Amino acid sequence: MPKETTLSWTYSPAPESKDQTFLKERYDLFINGKFTKPESKKYFHSFNPADETPLAQVARASEKDVDAAVKSAASAYNKVWSKLEGKERGKYLFRIARMIQERAKELAVLESMDSGKPIRESRDFDVPAAANHFFYYAGWADKLEYAFPNRKVESLGVVGQIIPWNFPLLMAAWKIAPALATGNTVVLKPAESTSLSALKLAEIIKDCDLPPGVVNIITGFGDTGEYLVKHPLVKKIAFTGSTEIGKHIQKLCAGTDKKLSLELGGKAAHIILEDASINEAIEGIINGIFFNQGEVCCAGSRLLVQENKAEEVITKLKARIEKLIVGDPLDKNTDIGAINSKMQFDKIQNYIGIAKQEGLEVHQSSCTLPAKGFYVRPTLLLNAAQTNRVVQEEIFGPVLTLQTFRSIEEAIELANNIPYGLSAGIWSSKGSRIFNLSSKLKAGVIWANSYNKFDPSSPFGGYKESGFGREGGLHGLRSYVNLK
Ligand code: NAP
Ligand code: MG
């Protein structure tokens, strides 16, 4: 039966098959090349946010488990990895990249089941981008002297890496690939609600015969992450997550010799100038905030429109969101999948409530939502002002605020006047205006007449409360080496 929808046409369901995605009932910690039971004997469930069913049990690493993982990484660093030539390290990375490609479908389905993101995204973006990061950094492994000419490049040792739930496999690849390419060994902690793809990556790493201990994957909650941050043998912490936890980690690292890079929250502005191609801009804005349910640090969550175009933009946006399909993440037609957890779902609903209290006009599409699971309709918050909480604070959901401006100076002020500085989007047909604006926006990544374009060779990172350090590209190597 075709799906019931408010659209003027209907799509028959087109669910991706789960046949190739084998899930164990229980996943142990990946330490020293082996799946190891946690010393704590404790496990927790990972859920599918699309229907709230448990998918598998995952081990909860205690302080002793973290210690074992760090020691295995230290031993692998001293005995094997630090002695291996760059071209040999590169071969392992190429192998991991190819194996991710071979198991792409399985990984994509698993990622959608565990995180709630639409299969179209995990299949077309997350998994290929994860493989591409390994390919890209494999290429640097034997060329570090060209990356840093006239300098002696030294690896750091054991690096601790902590990642969030919004791009679980891709974040693991962003972190692991440059660390291994530069000769470090790794202990990685995925987010508690999305550990499964990192554990599949552990299987791949095992199948690639990476020397035991070079990559260790420890699952657990915040306390597991904190044990890793505090461990004295860890030389660097790479953290992606919320600004709140990032600040806490910064305090924990203060006074130690640990290096630190923080990729934190964002509240990106899209700026539509009057000379922009409005239809193109609408597509970019839809992609920028509703892609991955808006659970993206660089999501274009604030829209600034030149006043004389506001009416047209609002009319077109309302029409466009009405056509977005919200529902089963495994359905190939789905545009907006499930929100990753009940906690995140409640947070988004709370912000929509705050917007109502602040007197904003709340416009949502009229689609029907599945009875079970955590779904939010695409939401526009109109008549927003700079002082509104929904403009200043990161919502991390499919919610877009809209403000208008008259002059370019006003647009710059509105865009910059927030605590974050991760990304921004400019929509204009005039190159000179794009250059002028992009030189004045305080954002680490600025897209022009496009949005959410990623490439392993491009650096990514923020200003202000969005953190420091860059990942991706040549810049992404820098925080994993000492230069002499
Ligand atoms: P989060 O709560 O800060 O968690 C991130 C990671 O840190 C998780 O693995 C978490 O474990 C762990 N953690 C929690 N408490 C910790 C502690 N005291 N010590 C060490 N580790 C700890 O963030 P999230 O809610 O998962 O992710 C959403 C946030 O990430 C958003 O703010 C988003 O903007 C940001 N983000 C930024 C980027 C970027 O590149 N700038 C990319 C993606 C996401 P548990 O999961 O078990 O709590
Ligand atoms: Mg899950």
Coordinates of C-alpha atoms and ligand atoms in Angstrom, one line a residue:
M1 CA 0.0 0.0 0.0
P2 CA 1.3 3.5 -0.8
K3 CA 2.2 5.6 2.2
E4 CA -0.4 8.0 3.4
T5 CA 0.9 11.5 2.9
T6 CA -0.3 15.1 2.4
L7 CA 1.7 15.3 -0.8
S8 CA -0.1 15.6 -4.1
W9 CA 1.6 12.3 -5.0
T10 CA 2.5 9.2 -3.0
Y11 CA 5.6 7.1 -2.8
S12 CA 5.4 3.4 -2.2
P13 CA 7.7 2.4 0.7
A14 CA 11.2 1.5 -0.5
P15 CA 12.9 0.1 2.6
E16 CA 16.6 -0.9 2.3
S17 CA 17.1 -4.6 3.2
K18 CA 18.7 -5.5 6.5
D19 CA 19.9 -8.9 5.2
Q20 CA 23.5 -8.0 5.0
T21 CA 23.7 -6.4 8.4
F22 CA 24.6 -9.0 10.9
L23 CA 24.4 -7.8 14.5
K24 CA 25.7 -9.7 17.5
E25 CA 23.6 -9.8 20.6
R26 CA 26.5 -8.4 22.6
Y27 CA 29.6 -6.3 21.8
D28 CA 32.8 -6.4 23.9
L29 CA 35.6 -3.8 24.0
F30 CA 38.2 -3.9 21.3
I31 CA 41.5 -3.9 23.1
N32 CA 44.9 -5.1 21.9
G33 CA 43.4 -6.5 18.7
K34 CA 40.8 -8.7 20.5
F35 CA 37.2 -8.3 21.5
T36 CA 37.5 -8.3 25.3
K37 CA 34.9 -8.6 28.0
P38 CA 34.7 -5.6 30.3
E39 CA 36.3 -5.9 33.7
S40 CA 33.1 -4.3 35.1
K41 CA 31.0 -7.1 33.5
K42 CA 28.5 -4.3 32.7
Y43 CA 26.7 -3.8 29.4
F44 CA 24.1 -1.3 28.1
H45 CA 21.7 -1.3 25.2
S46 CA 22.0 0.6 21.9
F47 CA 18.6 1.5 20.6
N48 CA 17.1 2.1 17.2
P49 CA 15.5 5.6 17.5
A50 CA 13.2 4.8 14.6
D51 CA 11.1 2.4 16.6
E52 CA 12.7 2.5 20.1
T53 CA 13.7 -1.2 19.9
P54 CA 17.0 -2.4 21.4
L55 CA 19.6 -3.4 18.8
A56 CA 22.5 -4.9 20.8
Q57 CA 24.2 -4.8 24.1
V58 CA 27.4 -2.8 24.3
A59 CA 30.2 -3.1 27.0
R60 CA 30.6 -0.4 29.5
A61 CA 34.3 0.2 30.0
S62 CA 35.5 0.9 33.6
E63 CA 38.6 2.8 34.6
K64 CA 40.6 -0.5 34.6
D65 CA 39.4 -1.3 31.0
V66 CA 40.4 2.2 29.9
D67 CA 43.8 1.7 31.5
A68 CA 44.2 -1.7 29.7
A69 CA 43.3 0.0 26.3
V70 CA 45.7 2.9 26.8
K71 CA 48.5 0.5 27.9
S72 CA 47.9 -1.7 24.9
A73 CA 48.1 1.4 22.6
A74 CA 51.3 2.5 24.4
S75 CA 52.9 -0.9 23.9
A76 CA 51.9 -1.0 20.2
Y77 CA 53.3 2.5 19.8
N78 CA 56.7 1.6 21.4
K79 CA 57.1 -1.9 19.9
V80 CA 55.6 -1.6 16.4
W81 CA 53.9 1.5 15.1
S82 CA 56.4 4.2 15.8
K83 CA 59.1 2.0 14.1
L84 CA 57.1 1.3 11.0
E85 CA 58.0 3.3 7.8
G86 CA 55.3 5.7 6.6
K87 CA 54.7 3.7 3.4
E88 CA 53.9 0.6 5.5
R89 CA 51.5 2.6 7.7
G90 CA 49.9 3.9 4.5
K91 CA 49.3 0.4 3.3
Y92 CA 47.2 -0.4 6.3
L93 CA 45.1 2.7 5.9
F94 CA 44.5 1.9 2.2
R95 CA 43.4 -1.6 3.3
I96 CA 40.9 -0.2 5.9
A97 CA 39.6 2.2 3.3
R98 CA 39.0 -0.5 0.7
M99 CA 37.4 -2.8 3.3
I100 CA 35.0 0.0 4.3
Q101 CA 34.0 0.3 0.6
E102 CA 33.5 -3.5 0.4
R103 CA 31.2 -3.5 3.4
A104 CA 29.6 -0.2 2.6
K105 CA 26.0 -1.4 2.4
E106 CA 26.2 -3.3 5.7
L107 CA 27.8 -0.2 7.4
A108 CA 25.2 2.2 5.9
V109 CA 22.2 0.1 7.1
L110 CA 23.7 -0.3 10.5
E111 CA 24.5 3.4 10.8
S112 CA 20.9 4.3 9.9
M113 CA 19.5 1.7 12.4
D114 CA 21.7 2.9 15.3
S115 CA 21.6 6.6 14.7
G116 CA 18.2 7.3 12.9
K117 CA 19.7 9.1 9.9
P118 CA 18.1 8.4 6.5
I119 CA 19.7 5.6 4.5
R120 CA 20.3 8.0 1.6
E121 CA 22.7 9.9 3.8
S122 CA 24.5 7.1 5.4
R123 CA 24.8 5.3 2.0
D124 CA 25.7 8.4 -0.1
F125 CA 27.6 10.5 2.4
D126 CA 28.7 9.0 5.7
V127 CA 30.2 5.7 4.5
P128 CA 31.9 6.9 1.3
A129 CA 33.2 9.9 3.2
A130 CA 34.6 7.6 5.9
A131 CA 36.4 5.5 3.3
N132 CA 37.7 8.7 1.6
H133 CA 39.3 9.9 4.8
F134 CA 41.2 6.7 5.1
F135 CA 42.3 6.9 1.4
Y136 CA 43.3 10.6 1.8
Y137 CA 45.4 10.1 4.9
A138 CA 46.9 6.9 3.6
G139 CA 48.4 9.1 0.9
W140 CA 50.1 11.4 3.5
A141 CA 51.6 8.6 5.6
D142 CA 54.8 8.5 3.6
K143 CA 54.9 12.2 2.6
L144 CA 55.0 13.9 6.0
E145 CA 58.3 15.6 5.2
Y146 CA 56.5 17.3 2.3
A147 CA 53.6 18.3 4.5
F148 CA 56.0 20.1 6.8
P149 CA 59.1 21.0 4.7
N150 CA 62.4 21.5 6.5
R151 CA 61.0 20.3 9.8
K152 CA 61.6 17.0 11.6
V153 CA 58.1 15.4 12.1
E154 CA 57.6 13.4 15.3
S155 CA 54.5 11.4 16.3
L156 CA 53.1 12.0 19.8
G157 CA 52.3 8.5 21.1
V158 CA 48.9 7.4 22.4
V159 CA 46.0 9.7 21.4
G160 CA 42.6 9.6 23.0
Q161 CA 39.7 10.4 20.8
I162 CA 36.1 11.0 21.9
I163 CA 33.3 11.4 19.3
P164 CA 29.6 12.3 19.3
W165 CA 26.5 10.5 17.9
N166 CA 25.6 12.5 14.8
F167 CA 28.2 11.0 12.4
P168 CA 29.4 8.0 14.3
L169 CA 31.5 6.2 11.6
L170 CA 32.6 9.3 9.8
M171 CA 33.8 10.9 13.0
A172 CA 35.7 7.8 13.9
A173 CA 37.4 8.0 10.4
W174 CA 38.1 11.7 10.8
K175 CA 39.9 10.9 14.0
I176 CA 41.6 7.6 13.4
A177 CA 43.0 8.2 9.9
P178 CA 45.2 11.2 10.5
A179 CA 46.4 9.8 13.9
L180 CA 47.6 6.6 12.3
A181 CA 49.0 8.3 9.2
T182 CA 51.3 10.4 11.5
G183 CA 52.4 7.3 13.5
N184 CA 50.3 7.5 16.6
T185 CA 48.3 4.8 18.2
V186 CA 44.7 5.3 19.2
V187 CA 42.1 4.7 21.9
L188 CA 38.7 5.8 20.6
K189 CA 35.4 6.3 22.6
P190 CA 32.3 6.5 20.5
A191 CA 29.0 8.0 21.9
E192 CA 27.0 5.7 24.0
S193 CA 23.9 5.8 21.7
T194 CA 25.9 5.1 18.5
S195 CA 28.7 2.7 19.2
L196 CA 27.9 0.0 16.7
S197 CA 29.5 1.3 13.6
A198 CA 32.7 1.9 15.5
L199 CA 32.6 -1.7 16.6
K200 CA 32.1 -2.8 13.0
L201 CA 35.1 -0.7 12.2
A202 CA 37.0 -2.6 14.9
E203 CA 36.0 -5.8 13.0
I204 CA 37.4 -4.3 9.8
I205 CA 40.6 -3.2 11.5
K206 CA 41.0 -6.8 12.9
D207 CA 40.4 -8.2 9.4
C208 CA 43.0 -5.9 8.0
D209 CA 45.6 -7.3 10.4
L210 CA 46.5 -4.0 11.8
P211 CA 49.0 -4.8 14.5
P212 CA 47.2 -5.4 17.9
G213 CA 46.9 -2.3 20.1
V214 CA 47.3 0.3 17.3
V215 CA 43.6 1.0 17.5
N216 CA 41.5 0.3 20.6
I217 CA 37.8 1.0 20.8
I218 CA 36.3 1.4 24.2
T219 CA 32.5 1.9 24.6
G220 CA 30.7 3.5 27.6
F221 CA 29.3 6.7 29.0
G222 CA 30.8 10.0 29.9
D223 CA 32.8 8.5 32.8
T224 CA 34.6 6.2 30.3
G225 CA 35.5 9.3 28.2
E226 CA 36.7 11.1 31.3
Y227 CA 39.0 8.2 32.4
L228 CA 40.6 8.4 28.9
V229 CA 41.1 12.2 29.2
K230 CA 42.7 11.8 32.6
H231 CA 45.0 8.9 31.7
P232 CA 48.7 9.9 32.2
L233 CA 50.0 8.0 29.2
V234 CA 47.6 9.8 26.7
K235 CA 49.6 12.5 24.9
K236 CA 46.7 14.1 23.0
I237 CA 42.9 14.3 23.3
A238 CA 40.9 15.0 20.2
F239 CA 37.3 15.7 21.2
T240 CA 34.2 16.3 19.1
G241 CA 31.0 17.0 21.0
S242 CA 29.2 19.7 22.9
T243 CA 30.7 23.0 24.1
E244 CA 29.8 22.1 27.7
I245 CA 31.8 18.9 27.7
G246 CA 34.5 20.4 25.6
K247 CA 35.1 23.1 28.3
H248 CA 35.1 20.5 31.0
I249 CA 37.8 18.5 29.1
Q250 CA 39.8 21.6 28.6
K251 CA 39.9 22.1 32.4
L252 CA 40.9 18.5 32.9
C253 CA 43.8 18.9 30.5
A254 CA 45.0 22.2 31.9
G255 CA 48.3 21.9 33.7
T256 CA 49.2 18.7 31.9
D257 CA 51.4 18.3 28.8
K258 CA 48.5 16.8 26.8
K259 CA 47.7 18.4 23.4
L260 CA 44.0 19.1 22.9
S261 CA 41.8 19.8 19.9
L262 CA 38.1 20.6 20.3
E263 CA 35.4 20.5 17.7
L264 CA 32.3 21.8 19.4
G265 CA 28.9 23.2 18.8
G266 CA 27.7 25.7 16.1
K267 CA 24.9 28.0 15.2
A268 CA 25.6 28.8 11.5
A269 CA 23.9 31.6 9.6
H270 CA 22.8 31.4 6.0
I271 CA 22.8 34.9 4.5
I272 CA 20.6 35.4 1.4
L273 CA 21.4 38.6 -0.4
E274 CA 18.8 40.3 -2.6
D275 CA 20.7 39.3 -5.7
A276 CA 20.8 35.6 -4.9
S277 CA 19.1 33.0 -7.0
I278 CA 16.3 32.3 -4.5
N279 CA 15.3 28.8 -5.8
E280 CA 18.9 27.6 -5.5
A281 CA 19.2 29.2 -2.0
I282 CA 16.1 27.4 -0.9
E283 CA 17.5 24.0 -1.8
G284 CA 20.8 24.9 -0.1
I285 CA 19.0 26.0 3.1
I286 CA 16.8 22.8 3.1
N287 CA 19.9 20.7 2.7
G288 CA 21.8 22.8 5.3
I289 CA 19.3 22.3 8.2
F290 CA 17.1 19.3 7.4
F291 CA 20.0 17.1 6.3
N292 CA 20.6 14.6 9.1
Q293 CA 17.6 16.0 11.0
G294 CA 19.6 19.2 11.7
E295 CA 21.8 17.1 14.1
V296 CA 24.9 18.6 12.5
C297 CA 27.3 20.9 14.2
C298 CA 27.6 23.0 11.1
A299 CA 23.9 23.0 10.3
G300 CA 22.7 26.2 8.8
S301 CA 20.2 26.8 11.7
R302 CA 19.8 30.6 11.3
L303 CA 18.5 32.1 8.1
L304 CA 19.2 35.8 7.5
V305 CA 17.3 37.2 4.5
Q306 CA 17.6 40.6 2.9
E307 CA 14.2 42.3 3.8
N308 CA 12.9 42.8 0.3
K309 CA 13.2 39.0 -0.4
A310 CA 11.8 37.8 2.8
E311 CA 8.2 37.2 1.7
E312 CA 9.3 35.2 -1.4
V313 CA 11.8 33.1 0.7
I314 CA 9.2 32.4 3.4
T315 CA 6.5 31.3 0.9
K316 CA 9.0 29.1 -1.0
L317 CA 10.4 27.6 2.2
K318 CA 6.9 26.7 3.5
A319 CA 6.0 25.0 0.2
R320 CA 9.3 23.1 0.2
I321 CA 9.2 21.8 3.7
E322 CA 5.6 20.5 3.1
K323 CA 7.1 18.1 0.5
L324 CA 9.8 16.7 2.9
I325 CA 9.2 13.1 3.8
V326 CA 9.7 12.4 7.5
G327 CA 9.8 8.7 8.6
D328 CA 11.6 5.4 8.5
P329 CA 15.3 6.0 8.2
L330 CA 15.7 2.8 6.2
D331 CA 13.2 4.0 3.5
K332 CA 15.1 5.3 0.5
N333 CA 12.5 8.0 0.0
T334 CA 13.0 9.5 3.5
D335 CA 14.4 13.0 3.8
I336 CA 14.3 13.4 7.5
G337 CA 14.8 10.3 9.7
A338 CA 14.5 9.8 13.5
I339 CA 16.1 12.0 16.1
N340 CA 18.9 10.1 17.7
S341 CA 17.6 9.8 21.3
K342 CA 14.7 10.6 23.5
M343 CA 16.9 13.1 25.3
Q344 CA 17.7 14.9 22.1
F345 CA 14.0 14.7 21.0
D346 CA 12.9 16.3 24.3
K347 CA 15.5 19.0 24.0
I348 CA 14.2 20.0 20.5
Q349 CA 10.6 20.0 21.7
N350 CA 11.6 22.1 24.6
Y351 CA 13.2 24.7 22.3
I352 CA 10.1 24.8 20.1
G353 CA 8.1 25.5 23.3
I354 CA 10.6 28.3 24.2
A355 CA 10.1 29.8 20.7
K356 CA 6.3 29.9 21.3
Q357 CA 6.8 31.5 24.7
E358 CA 9.2 34.1 23.1
G359 CA 6.4 35.0 20.7
L360 CA 7.8 33.6 17.5
E361 CA 5.6 32.2 14.8
V362 CA 6.1 28.4 14.7
H363 CA 5.4 26.9 11.3
Q364 CA 5.7 23.1 10.8
S365 CA 5.0 20.9 7.9
S366 CA 1.7 18.9 8.2
C367 CA 3.0 15.4 7.5
T368 CA 1.9 12.5 9.6
L369 CA 4.6 11.0 11.8
P370 CA 5.2 7.3 12.6
A371 CA 3.5 6.2 15.9
K372 CA 6.7 5.0 17.5
G373 CA 10.2 6.5 17.4
F374 CA 11.5 10.1 17.8
Y375 CA 10.4 12.2 14.9
V376 CA 10.2 16.0 14.5
R377 CA 8.5 17.8 11.6
P378 CA 10.6 20.3 9.8
T379 CA 10.1 23.5 11.7
L380 CA 10.4 27.2 10.8
L381 CA 10.6 29.8 13.5
L382 CA 9.6 33.1 12.0
N383 CA 9.9 36.7 13.3
A384 CA 13.0 35.8 15.3
A385 CA 15.1 38.4 17.0
Q386 CA 18.8 38.3 17.9
T387 CA 18.1 38.1 21.6
N388 CA 15.8 35.0 21.3
R389 CA 17.2 31.9 23.0
V390 CA 16.4 29.9 19.9
V391 CA 18.7 32.2 17.9
Q392 CA 21.6 32.2 20.4
E393 CA 21.6 28.5 21.5
E394 CA 22.3 25.3 19.6
I395 CA 19.1 23.3 19.2
F396 CA 20.6 20.5 17.1
G397 CA 17.3 19.5 15.3
P398 CA 15.3 20.3 12.1
V399 CA 14.5 23.8 13.3
L400 CA 15.3 26.9 11.3
T401 CA 15.0 30.5 12.7
L402 CA 14.4 33.4 10.3
Q403 CA 15.5 37.0 10.6
T404 CA 15.6 39.8 8.1
F405 CA 18.3 42.5 7.5
R406 CA 18.5 45.7 5.4
S407 CA 22.2 46.3 4.9
I408 CA 25.2 44.0 4.5
E409 CA 26.7 45.5 7.7
E410 CA 23.6 44.5 9.6
A411 CA 23.8 40.9 8.2
I412 CA 27.4 40.6 9.3
E413 CA 26.6 41.8 12.8
L414 CA 23.6 39.4 13.1
A415 CA 25.7 36.5 11.8
N416 CA 28.7 37.1 14.1
N417 CA 26.8 38.1 17.3
I418 CA 26.5 34.6 18.8
P419 CA 28.9 32.6 21.0
Y420 CA 29.7 30.1 18.2
G421 CA 31.8 30.4 15.0
L422 CA 31.9 27.1 13.1
S423 CA 30.3 27.7 9.7
A424 CA 28.2 30.0 7.5
G425 CA 26.6 30.1 4.1
I426 CA 26.4 33.0 1.6
W427 CA 23.9 33.2 -1.2
S428 CA 24.6 35.9 -3.8
S429 CA 25.3 36.1 -7.5
K430 CA 28.0 38.7 -7.0
G431 CA 31.5 37.4 -6.4
S432 CA 32.7 40.7 -4.8
R433 CA 29.9 40.5 -2.2
I434 CA 30.8 36.9 -1.4
F435 CA 34.5 37.8 -0.9
N436 CA 33.6 40.9 1.2
L437 CA 31.2 38.9 3.5
S438 CA 33.4 35.9 3.8
S439 CA 36.3 38.0 5.0
K440 CA 34.1 39.5 7.8
L441 CA 32.2 36.4 9.0
K442 CA 33.7 34.8 12.1
A443 CA 33.3 31.2 11.0
G444 CA 35.8 28.4 10.3
V445 CA 34.1 27.2 7.2
I446 CA 32.1 29.4 4.8
W447 CA 30.2 28.0 1.8
A448 CA 29.1 30.2 -1.0
N449 CA 26.0 29.3 -3.1
S450 CA 26.3 25.8 -1.7
Y451 CA 26.2 24.2 1.7
N452 CA 27.5 21.1 3.6
K453 CA 30.1 20.2 1.0
F454 CA 32.8 18.1 2.5
D455 CA 36.1 16.8 1.2
P456 CA 38.9 15.0 3.1
S457 CA 41.4 17.5 1.7
S458 CA 39.5 20.5 3.2
P459 CA 40.2 21.6 6.8
F460 CA 37.2 21.9 9.1
G461 CA 37.0 23.6 12.5
G462 CA 35.7 26.6 14.4
Y463 CA 36.3 29.9 16.2
K464 CA 35.1 31.1 19.6
E465 CA 32.9 28.5 21.5
S466 CA 33.0 26.2 18.5
G467 CA 36.5 25.1 19.6
F468 CA 40.0 25.1 18.2
G469 CA 42.2 22.9 16.0
R470 CA 41.4 21.8 12.5
E471 CA 40.5 18.4 11.1
G472 CA 40.7 17.3 7.5
G473 CA 43.3 18.2 4.9
L474 CA 46.9 19.0 5.5
H475 CA 45.9 21.1 8.6
G476 CA 44.4 17.9 10.1
L477 CA 47.9 16.4 10.3
R478 CA 49.3 19.2 12.4
S479 CA 47.6 18.4 15.7
Y480 CA 49.0 14.8 15.6
V481 CA 52.7 15.7 15.4
N482 CA 55.5 17.6 17.1
L483 CA 57.6 19.6 14.7
K484 CA 61.3 20.2 15.3
Ligands
NAP1 P1 28.5 15.4 24.1 O1 27.4 15.1 25.1 O2 29.5 16.4 24.4 O3 29.3 14.0 23.9 C1 30.3 13.8 23.1 C2 31.2 12.6 23.5 O4 31.8 12.9 24.8 C3 30.4 11.4 23.7 O5 31.2 10.2 23.4 C4 30.1 11.4 25.2 O6 29.8 10.1 25.8 C5 31.5 11.9 25.7 N1 31.5 12.5 27.1 C6 30.4 12.9 27.8 N2 30.8 13.4 29.0 C7 32.2 13.3 29.0 C8 33.2 13.6 30.0 N3 32.9 14.1 31.2 N4 34.5 13.4 29.7 C9 34.8 12.8 28.5 N5 33.9 12.5 27.5 C10 32.6 12.7 27.8 O7 28.0 15.7 22.7 P2 26.8 14.9 21.9 O8 25.5 15.3 22.5 O9 27.2 13.5 21.8 O10 27.0 15.6 20.4 C11 26.4 16.7 20.1 C12 27.3 17.9 20.1 O11 28.5 17.7 19.3 C13 26.7 19.2 19.5 O12 27.0 20.3 20.4 C14 27.4 19.3 18.2 O13 27.5 20.7 17.7 C15 28.8 18.8 18.5 N6 29.5 18.4 17.3 C16 30.5 19.1 16.8 C17 31.1 18.8 15.7 C18 32.3 19.6 15.1 O14 33.0 19.1 14.3 N7 32.4 20.8 15.6 C19 30.8 17.6 15.0 C20 29.7 16.9 15.5 C21 29.1 17.3 16.6 P3 28.3 9.7 25.9 O15 27.7 9.7 24.6 O16 28.3 8.4 26.6 O17 27.7 10.8 26.8
MG2 MG 21.4 3.8 18.9

